[in-house]
mmCIF file of C-alpha atoms in Angstrom:
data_model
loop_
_atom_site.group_PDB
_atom_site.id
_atom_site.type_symbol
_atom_site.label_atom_id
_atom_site.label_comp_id
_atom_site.label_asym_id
_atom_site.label_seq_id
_atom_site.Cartn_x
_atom_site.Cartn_y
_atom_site.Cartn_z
ATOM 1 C CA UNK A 1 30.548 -52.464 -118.814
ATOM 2 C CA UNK A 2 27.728 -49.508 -118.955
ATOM 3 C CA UNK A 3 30.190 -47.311 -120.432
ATOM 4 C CA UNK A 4 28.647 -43.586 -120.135
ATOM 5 C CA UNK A 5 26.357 -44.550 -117.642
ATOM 6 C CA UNK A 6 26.843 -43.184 -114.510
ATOM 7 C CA UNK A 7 27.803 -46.840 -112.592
ATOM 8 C CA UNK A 8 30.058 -46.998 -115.682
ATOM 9 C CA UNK A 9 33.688 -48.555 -116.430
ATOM 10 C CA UNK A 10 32.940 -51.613 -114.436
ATOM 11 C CA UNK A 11 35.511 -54.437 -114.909
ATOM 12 C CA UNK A 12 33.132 -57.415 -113.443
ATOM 13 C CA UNK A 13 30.282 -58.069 -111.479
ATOM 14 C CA UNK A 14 28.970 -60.105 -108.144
ATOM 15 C CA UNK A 15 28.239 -63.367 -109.082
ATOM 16 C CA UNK A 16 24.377 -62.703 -106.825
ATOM 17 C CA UNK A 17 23.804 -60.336 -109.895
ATOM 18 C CA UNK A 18 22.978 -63.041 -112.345
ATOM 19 C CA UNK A 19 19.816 -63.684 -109.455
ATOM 20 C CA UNK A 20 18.785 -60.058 -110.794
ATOM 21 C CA UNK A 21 18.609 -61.509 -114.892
ATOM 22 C CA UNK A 22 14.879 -62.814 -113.924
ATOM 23 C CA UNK A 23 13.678 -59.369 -112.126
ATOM 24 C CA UNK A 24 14.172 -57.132 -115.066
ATOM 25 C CA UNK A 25 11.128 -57.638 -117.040
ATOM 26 C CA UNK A 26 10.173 -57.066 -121.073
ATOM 27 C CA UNK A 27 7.027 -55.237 -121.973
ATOM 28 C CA UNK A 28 4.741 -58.108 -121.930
ATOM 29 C CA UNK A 29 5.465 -58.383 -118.001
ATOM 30 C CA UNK A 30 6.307 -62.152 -118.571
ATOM 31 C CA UNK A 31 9.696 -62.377 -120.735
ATOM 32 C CA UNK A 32 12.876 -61.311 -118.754
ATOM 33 C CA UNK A 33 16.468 -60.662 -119.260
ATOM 34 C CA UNK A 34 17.465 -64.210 -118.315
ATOM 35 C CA UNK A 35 15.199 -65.699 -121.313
ATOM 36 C CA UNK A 36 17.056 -63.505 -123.999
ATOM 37 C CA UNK A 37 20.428 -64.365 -122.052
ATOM 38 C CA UNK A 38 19.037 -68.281 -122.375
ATOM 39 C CA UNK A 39 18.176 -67.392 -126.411
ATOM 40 C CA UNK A 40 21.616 -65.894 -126.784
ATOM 41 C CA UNK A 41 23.136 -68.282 -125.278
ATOM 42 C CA UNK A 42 21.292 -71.828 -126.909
ATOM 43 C CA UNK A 43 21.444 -69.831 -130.855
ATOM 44 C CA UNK A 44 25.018 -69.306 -130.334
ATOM 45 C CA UNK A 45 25.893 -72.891 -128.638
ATOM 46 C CA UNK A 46 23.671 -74.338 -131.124
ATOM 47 C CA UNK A 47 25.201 -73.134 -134.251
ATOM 48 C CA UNK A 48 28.356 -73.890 -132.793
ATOM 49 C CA UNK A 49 27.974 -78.031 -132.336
ATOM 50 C CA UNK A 50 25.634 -77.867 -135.185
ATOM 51 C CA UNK A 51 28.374 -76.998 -137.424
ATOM 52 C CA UNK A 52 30.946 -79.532 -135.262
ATOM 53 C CA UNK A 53 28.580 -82.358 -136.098
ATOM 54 C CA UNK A 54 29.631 -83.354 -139.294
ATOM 55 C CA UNK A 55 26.974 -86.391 -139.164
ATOM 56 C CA UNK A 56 24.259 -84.127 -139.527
ATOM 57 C CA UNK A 57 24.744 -81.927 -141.991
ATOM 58 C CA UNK A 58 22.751 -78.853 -142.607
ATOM 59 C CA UNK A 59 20.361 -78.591 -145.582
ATOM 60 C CA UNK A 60 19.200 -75.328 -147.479
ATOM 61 C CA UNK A 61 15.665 -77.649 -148.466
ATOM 62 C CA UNK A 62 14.279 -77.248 -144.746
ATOM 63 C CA UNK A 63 15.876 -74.233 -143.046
ATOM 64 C CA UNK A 64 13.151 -74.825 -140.257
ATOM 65 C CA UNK A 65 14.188 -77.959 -139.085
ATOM 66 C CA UNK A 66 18.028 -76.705 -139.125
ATOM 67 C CA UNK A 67 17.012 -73.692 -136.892
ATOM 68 C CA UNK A 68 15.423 -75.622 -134.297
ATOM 69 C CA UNK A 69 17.691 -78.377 -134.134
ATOM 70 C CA UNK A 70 20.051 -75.694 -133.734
ATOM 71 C CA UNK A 71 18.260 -74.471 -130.878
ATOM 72 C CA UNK A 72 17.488 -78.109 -129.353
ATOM 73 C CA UNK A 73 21.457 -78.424 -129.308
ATOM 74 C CA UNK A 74 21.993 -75.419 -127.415
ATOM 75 C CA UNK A 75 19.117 -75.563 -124.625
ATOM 76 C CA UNK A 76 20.618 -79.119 -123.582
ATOM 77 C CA UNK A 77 23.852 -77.440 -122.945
ATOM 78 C CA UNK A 78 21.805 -75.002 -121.069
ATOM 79 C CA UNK A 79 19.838 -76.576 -119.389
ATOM 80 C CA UNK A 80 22.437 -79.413 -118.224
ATOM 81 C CA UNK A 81 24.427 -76.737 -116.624
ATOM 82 C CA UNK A 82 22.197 -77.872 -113.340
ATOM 83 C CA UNK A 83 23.611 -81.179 -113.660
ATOM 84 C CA UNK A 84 27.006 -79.927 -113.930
ATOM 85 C CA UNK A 85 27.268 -77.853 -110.823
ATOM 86 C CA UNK A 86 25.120 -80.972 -108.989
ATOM 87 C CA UNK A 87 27.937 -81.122 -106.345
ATOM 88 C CA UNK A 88 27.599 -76.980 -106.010
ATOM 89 C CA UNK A 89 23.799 -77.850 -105.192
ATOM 90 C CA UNK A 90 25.052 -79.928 -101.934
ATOM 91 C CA UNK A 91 27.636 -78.133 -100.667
ATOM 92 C CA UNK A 92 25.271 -74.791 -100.769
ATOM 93 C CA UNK A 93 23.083 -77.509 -97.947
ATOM 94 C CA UNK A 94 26.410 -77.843 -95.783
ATOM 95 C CA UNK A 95 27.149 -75.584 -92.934
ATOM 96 C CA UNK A 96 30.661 -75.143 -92.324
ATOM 97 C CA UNK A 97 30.507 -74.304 -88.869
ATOM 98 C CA UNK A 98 28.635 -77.718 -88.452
ATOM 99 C CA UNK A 99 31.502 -79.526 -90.030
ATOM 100 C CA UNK A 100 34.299 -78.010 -88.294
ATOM 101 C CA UNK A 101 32.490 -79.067 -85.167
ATOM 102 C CA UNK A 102 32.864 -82.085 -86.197
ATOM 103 C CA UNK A 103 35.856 -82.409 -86.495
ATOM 104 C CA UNK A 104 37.462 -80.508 -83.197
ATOM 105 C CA UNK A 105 35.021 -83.647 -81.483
ATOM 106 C CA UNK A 106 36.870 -86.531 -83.682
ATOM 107 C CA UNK A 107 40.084 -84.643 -82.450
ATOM 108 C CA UNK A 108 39.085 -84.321 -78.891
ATOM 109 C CA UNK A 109 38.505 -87.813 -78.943
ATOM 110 C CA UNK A 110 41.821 -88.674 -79.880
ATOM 111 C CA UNK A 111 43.166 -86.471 -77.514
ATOM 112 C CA UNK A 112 40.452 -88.345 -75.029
ATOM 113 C CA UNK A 113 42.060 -91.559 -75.555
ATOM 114 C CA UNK A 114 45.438 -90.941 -75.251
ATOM 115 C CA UNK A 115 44.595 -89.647 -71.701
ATOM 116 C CA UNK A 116 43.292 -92.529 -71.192
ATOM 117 C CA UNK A 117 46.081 -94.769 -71.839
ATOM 118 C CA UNK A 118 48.145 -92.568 -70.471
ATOM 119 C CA UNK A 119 46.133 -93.881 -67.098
ATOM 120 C CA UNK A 120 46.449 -96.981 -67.882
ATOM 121 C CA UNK A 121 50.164 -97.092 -68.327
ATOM 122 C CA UNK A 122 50.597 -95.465 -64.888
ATOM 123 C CA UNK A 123 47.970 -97.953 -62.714
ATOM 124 C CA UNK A 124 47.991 -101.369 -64.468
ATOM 125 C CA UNK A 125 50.494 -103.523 -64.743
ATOM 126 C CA UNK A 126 48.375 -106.703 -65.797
ATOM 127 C CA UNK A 127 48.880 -108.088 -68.711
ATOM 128 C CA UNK A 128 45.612 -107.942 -69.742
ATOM 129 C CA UNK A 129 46.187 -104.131 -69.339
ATOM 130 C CA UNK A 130 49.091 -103.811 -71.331
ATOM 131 C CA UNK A 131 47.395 -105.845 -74.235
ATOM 132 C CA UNK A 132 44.819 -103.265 -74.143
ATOM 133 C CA UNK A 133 47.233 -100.820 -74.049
ATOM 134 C CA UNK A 134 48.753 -102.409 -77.438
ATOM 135 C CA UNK A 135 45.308 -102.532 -79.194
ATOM 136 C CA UNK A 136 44.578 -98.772 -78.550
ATOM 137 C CA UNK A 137 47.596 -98.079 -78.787
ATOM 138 C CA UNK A 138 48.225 -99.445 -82.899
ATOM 139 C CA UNK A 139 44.498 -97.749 -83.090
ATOM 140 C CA UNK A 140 45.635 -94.429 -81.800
ATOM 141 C CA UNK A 141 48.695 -94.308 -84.315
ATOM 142 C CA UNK A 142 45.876 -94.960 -86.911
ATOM 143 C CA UNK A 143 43.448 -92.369 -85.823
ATOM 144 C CA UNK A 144 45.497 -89.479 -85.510
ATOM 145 C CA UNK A 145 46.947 -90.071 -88.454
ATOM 146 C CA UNK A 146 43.345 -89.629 -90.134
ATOM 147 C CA UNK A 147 42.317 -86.742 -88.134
ATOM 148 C CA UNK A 148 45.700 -84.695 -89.224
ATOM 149 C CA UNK A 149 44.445 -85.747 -93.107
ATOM 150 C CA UNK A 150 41.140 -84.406 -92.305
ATOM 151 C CA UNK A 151 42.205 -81.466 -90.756
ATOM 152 C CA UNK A 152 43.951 -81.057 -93.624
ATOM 153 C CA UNK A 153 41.469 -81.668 -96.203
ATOM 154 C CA UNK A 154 39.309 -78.758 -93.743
ATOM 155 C CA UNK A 155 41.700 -76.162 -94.016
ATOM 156 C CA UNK A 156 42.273 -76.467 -98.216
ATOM 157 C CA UNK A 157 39.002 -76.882 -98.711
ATOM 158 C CA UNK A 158 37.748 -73.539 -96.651
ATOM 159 C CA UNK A 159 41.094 -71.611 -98.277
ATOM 160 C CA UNK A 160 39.465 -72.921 -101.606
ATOM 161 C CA UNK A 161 36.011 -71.574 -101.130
ATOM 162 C CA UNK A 162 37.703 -68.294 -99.790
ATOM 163 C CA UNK A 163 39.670 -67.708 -102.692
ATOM 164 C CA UNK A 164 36.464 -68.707 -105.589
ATOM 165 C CA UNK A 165 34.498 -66.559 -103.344
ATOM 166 C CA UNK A 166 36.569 -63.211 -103.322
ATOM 167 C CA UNK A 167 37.004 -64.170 -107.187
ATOM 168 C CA UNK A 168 33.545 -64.573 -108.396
ATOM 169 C CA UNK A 169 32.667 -62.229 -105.644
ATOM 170 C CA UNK A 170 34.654 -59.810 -104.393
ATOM 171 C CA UNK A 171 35.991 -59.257 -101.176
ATOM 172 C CA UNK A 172 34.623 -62.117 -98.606
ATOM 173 C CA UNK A 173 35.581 -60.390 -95.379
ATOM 174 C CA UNK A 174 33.152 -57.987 -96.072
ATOM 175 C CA UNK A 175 30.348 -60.726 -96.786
ATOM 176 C CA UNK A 176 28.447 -61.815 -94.148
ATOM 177 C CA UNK A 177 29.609 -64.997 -91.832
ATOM 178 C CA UNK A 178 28.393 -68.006 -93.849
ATOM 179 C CA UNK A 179 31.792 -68.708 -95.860
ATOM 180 C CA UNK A 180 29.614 -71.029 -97.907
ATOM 181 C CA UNK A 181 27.088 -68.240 -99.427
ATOM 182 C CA UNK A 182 28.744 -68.494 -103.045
ATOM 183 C CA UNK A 183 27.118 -71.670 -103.280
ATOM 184 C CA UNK A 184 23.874 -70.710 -102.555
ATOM 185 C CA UNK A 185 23.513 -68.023 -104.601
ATOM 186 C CA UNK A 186 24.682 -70.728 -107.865
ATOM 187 C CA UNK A 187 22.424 -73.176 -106.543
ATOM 188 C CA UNK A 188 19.132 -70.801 -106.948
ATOM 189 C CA UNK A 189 20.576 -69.057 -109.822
ATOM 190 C CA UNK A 190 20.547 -72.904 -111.364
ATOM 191 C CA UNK A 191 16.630 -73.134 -109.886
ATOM 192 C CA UNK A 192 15.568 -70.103 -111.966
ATOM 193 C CA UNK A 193 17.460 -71.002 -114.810
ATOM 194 C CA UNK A 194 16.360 -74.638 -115.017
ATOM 195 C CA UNK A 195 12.909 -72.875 -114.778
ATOM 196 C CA UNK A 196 13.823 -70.439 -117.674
ATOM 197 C CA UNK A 197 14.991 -73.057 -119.999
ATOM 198 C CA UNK A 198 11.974 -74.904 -119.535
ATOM 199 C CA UNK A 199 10.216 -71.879 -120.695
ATOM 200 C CA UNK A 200 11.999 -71.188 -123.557
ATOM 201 C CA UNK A 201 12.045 -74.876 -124.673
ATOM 202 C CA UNK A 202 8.097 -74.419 -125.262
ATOM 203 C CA UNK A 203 8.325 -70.867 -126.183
ATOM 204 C CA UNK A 204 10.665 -72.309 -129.592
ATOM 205 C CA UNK A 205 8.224 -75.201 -130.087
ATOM 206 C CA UNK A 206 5.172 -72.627 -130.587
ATOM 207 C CA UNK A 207 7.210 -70.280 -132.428
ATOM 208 C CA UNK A 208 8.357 -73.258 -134.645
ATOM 209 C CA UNK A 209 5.494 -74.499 -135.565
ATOM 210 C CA UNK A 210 3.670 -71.480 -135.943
ATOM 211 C CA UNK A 211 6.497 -70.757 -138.897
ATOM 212 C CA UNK A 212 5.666 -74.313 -140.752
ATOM 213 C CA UNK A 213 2.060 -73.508 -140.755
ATOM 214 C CA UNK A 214 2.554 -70.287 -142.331
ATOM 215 C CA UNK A 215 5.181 -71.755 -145.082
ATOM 216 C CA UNK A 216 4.687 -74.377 -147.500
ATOM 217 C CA UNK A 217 6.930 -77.383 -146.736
ATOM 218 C CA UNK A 218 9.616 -77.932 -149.639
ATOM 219 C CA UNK A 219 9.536 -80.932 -151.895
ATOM 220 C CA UNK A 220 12.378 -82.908 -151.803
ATOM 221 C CA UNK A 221 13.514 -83.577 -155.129
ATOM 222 C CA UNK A 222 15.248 -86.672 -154.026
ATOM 223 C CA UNK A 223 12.274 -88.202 -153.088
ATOM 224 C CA UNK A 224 10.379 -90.430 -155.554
ATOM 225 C CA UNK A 225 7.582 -88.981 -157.003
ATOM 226 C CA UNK A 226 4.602 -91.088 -155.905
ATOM 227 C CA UNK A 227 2.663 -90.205 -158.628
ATOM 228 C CA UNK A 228 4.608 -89.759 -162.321
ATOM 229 C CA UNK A 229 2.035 -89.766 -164.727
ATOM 230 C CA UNK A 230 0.162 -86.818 -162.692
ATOM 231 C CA UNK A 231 3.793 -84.913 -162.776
ATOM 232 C CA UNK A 232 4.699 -85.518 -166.734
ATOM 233 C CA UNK A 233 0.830 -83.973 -167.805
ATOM 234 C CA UNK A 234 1.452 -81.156 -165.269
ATOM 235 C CA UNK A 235 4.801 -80.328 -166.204
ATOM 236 C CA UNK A 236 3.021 -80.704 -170.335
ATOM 237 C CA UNK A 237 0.785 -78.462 -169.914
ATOM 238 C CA UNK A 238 2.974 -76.131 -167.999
ATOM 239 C CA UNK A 239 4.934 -76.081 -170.979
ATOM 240 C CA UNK A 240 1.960 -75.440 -173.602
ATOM 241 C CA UNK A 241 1.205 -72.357 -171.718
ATOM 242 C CA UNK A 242 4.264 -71.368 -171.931
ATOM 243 C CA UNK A 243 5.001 -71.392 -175.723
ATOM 244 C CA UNK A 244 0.934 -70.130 -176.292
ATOM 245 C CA UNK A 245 1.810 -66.773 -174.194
ATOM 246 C CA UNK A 246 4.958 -66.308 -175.910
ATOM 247 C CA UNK A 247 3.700 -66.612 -179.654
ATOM 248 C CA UNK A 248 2.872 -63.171 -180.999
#
């Protein structure tokens, strides 16, 4: 990437760079980088499952209509990207500090109650006691076996996030504290772009029908002509011309 430039050669970029698409502005001080990314990307996508649906054919007799169907085809797979990455949108809200909180209480608990019949073993001998100690104890079994799964679950999910982070982002012991940032910066890269898209969806629709006003729409000579008898003198006196102003 930027090959002569002198932040050339560079094999990839930070994912938070794709927040920088909307600063660079065009000329007009309105159109940025991220709308010709968006055009790029919905001409290219469009074409592509334009020419995949086989149901809907495209016709040389309104080239118009092709083009922005084409374009239709490939803002919905842009613009559904937010959908998508919905789950990326509520884990950006998490804190992960919060969470493992949470669950260093639920094991403190555990550890809590087996104290507690520990206790209870030593200084009851009732019977009532020792069904207690049953119930907690067929509870306890149950417990800690759920807190080791979610302990678990804690520790692959935060290796996860470490490894798409340092992927997508470099290096994440050099980024600051919040191991969840990665998510953040999609989620409000998927706020501008659902922004963008919106954008460009009207910016097509002027642009579209700006072109049919300024070309004549195309007869379809499948269609039945509503009026024959209007045709057959204008295509007979088409043809009178035509043999008078080739006569010497």
């Amino acid at each position: 990437m930027n090959v002569g430039t002198n932040r050339g050669d560079a094999h990839a970029f930070k994912l938070d760079t794709l927040l920088k698409l909307a600063d660079v502005k065009g000329t007009d001080g309105k159109t940025t980088l991220l709308h010709f990314v968006v055009q790029e990307i919905i001409r290219t996508e469009g074409s592509r499952l334009s020419a995949s649906n086989q149901s809907t054919p495209r016709t040389l007799a309104n080239p118009l209509r092709d083009e922005l169907e084409c374009k239709k085809l490939g803002l919905q797979v842009v613009a559904g990207l937010g959908n998508e990455l919905s789950s990326v949108k509520k884990a950006a809200a998490m804190d992960s500090d919060v969470l493992s909180s949470y669950v260093a209480k639920l094991a403190g608990g555990i550890e809590k109650i087996t104290e507690v019949l520990r206790l209870n073993e030593e200084l009851n001998t009732r019977d009532d006691a020792w069904r207690f100690h049953d119930t907690m104890q067929k509870f306890l079994k149950k417990a800690d076996d759920e807190i080791l799964r979610v302990q678990a679950q804690e520790s692959v999910a935060l290796s996860l996030v470490k490894e798409i982070t340092e992927y997508f982002h470099g290096d994440s012991a050099k980024e600051e504290a919040h191991p969840f940032r990665i998510f953040m910066v999609v989620r409000d890269f998927l706020s501008v772009l659902t922004q963008v898209c919106r954008e460009v969806g009207r910016i097509n629709d002027r642009t579209i029908a700006s072109s049919v006003r300024h070309f004549p729409v195309p007869v379809n000579p499948m269609m039945p002509q509503l009026f024959p008898r209007i045709h057959a003198l204008r295509a007979g006196i088409s043809d009178d011309e035509s043999s008078v102003a080739s006569s010497p």
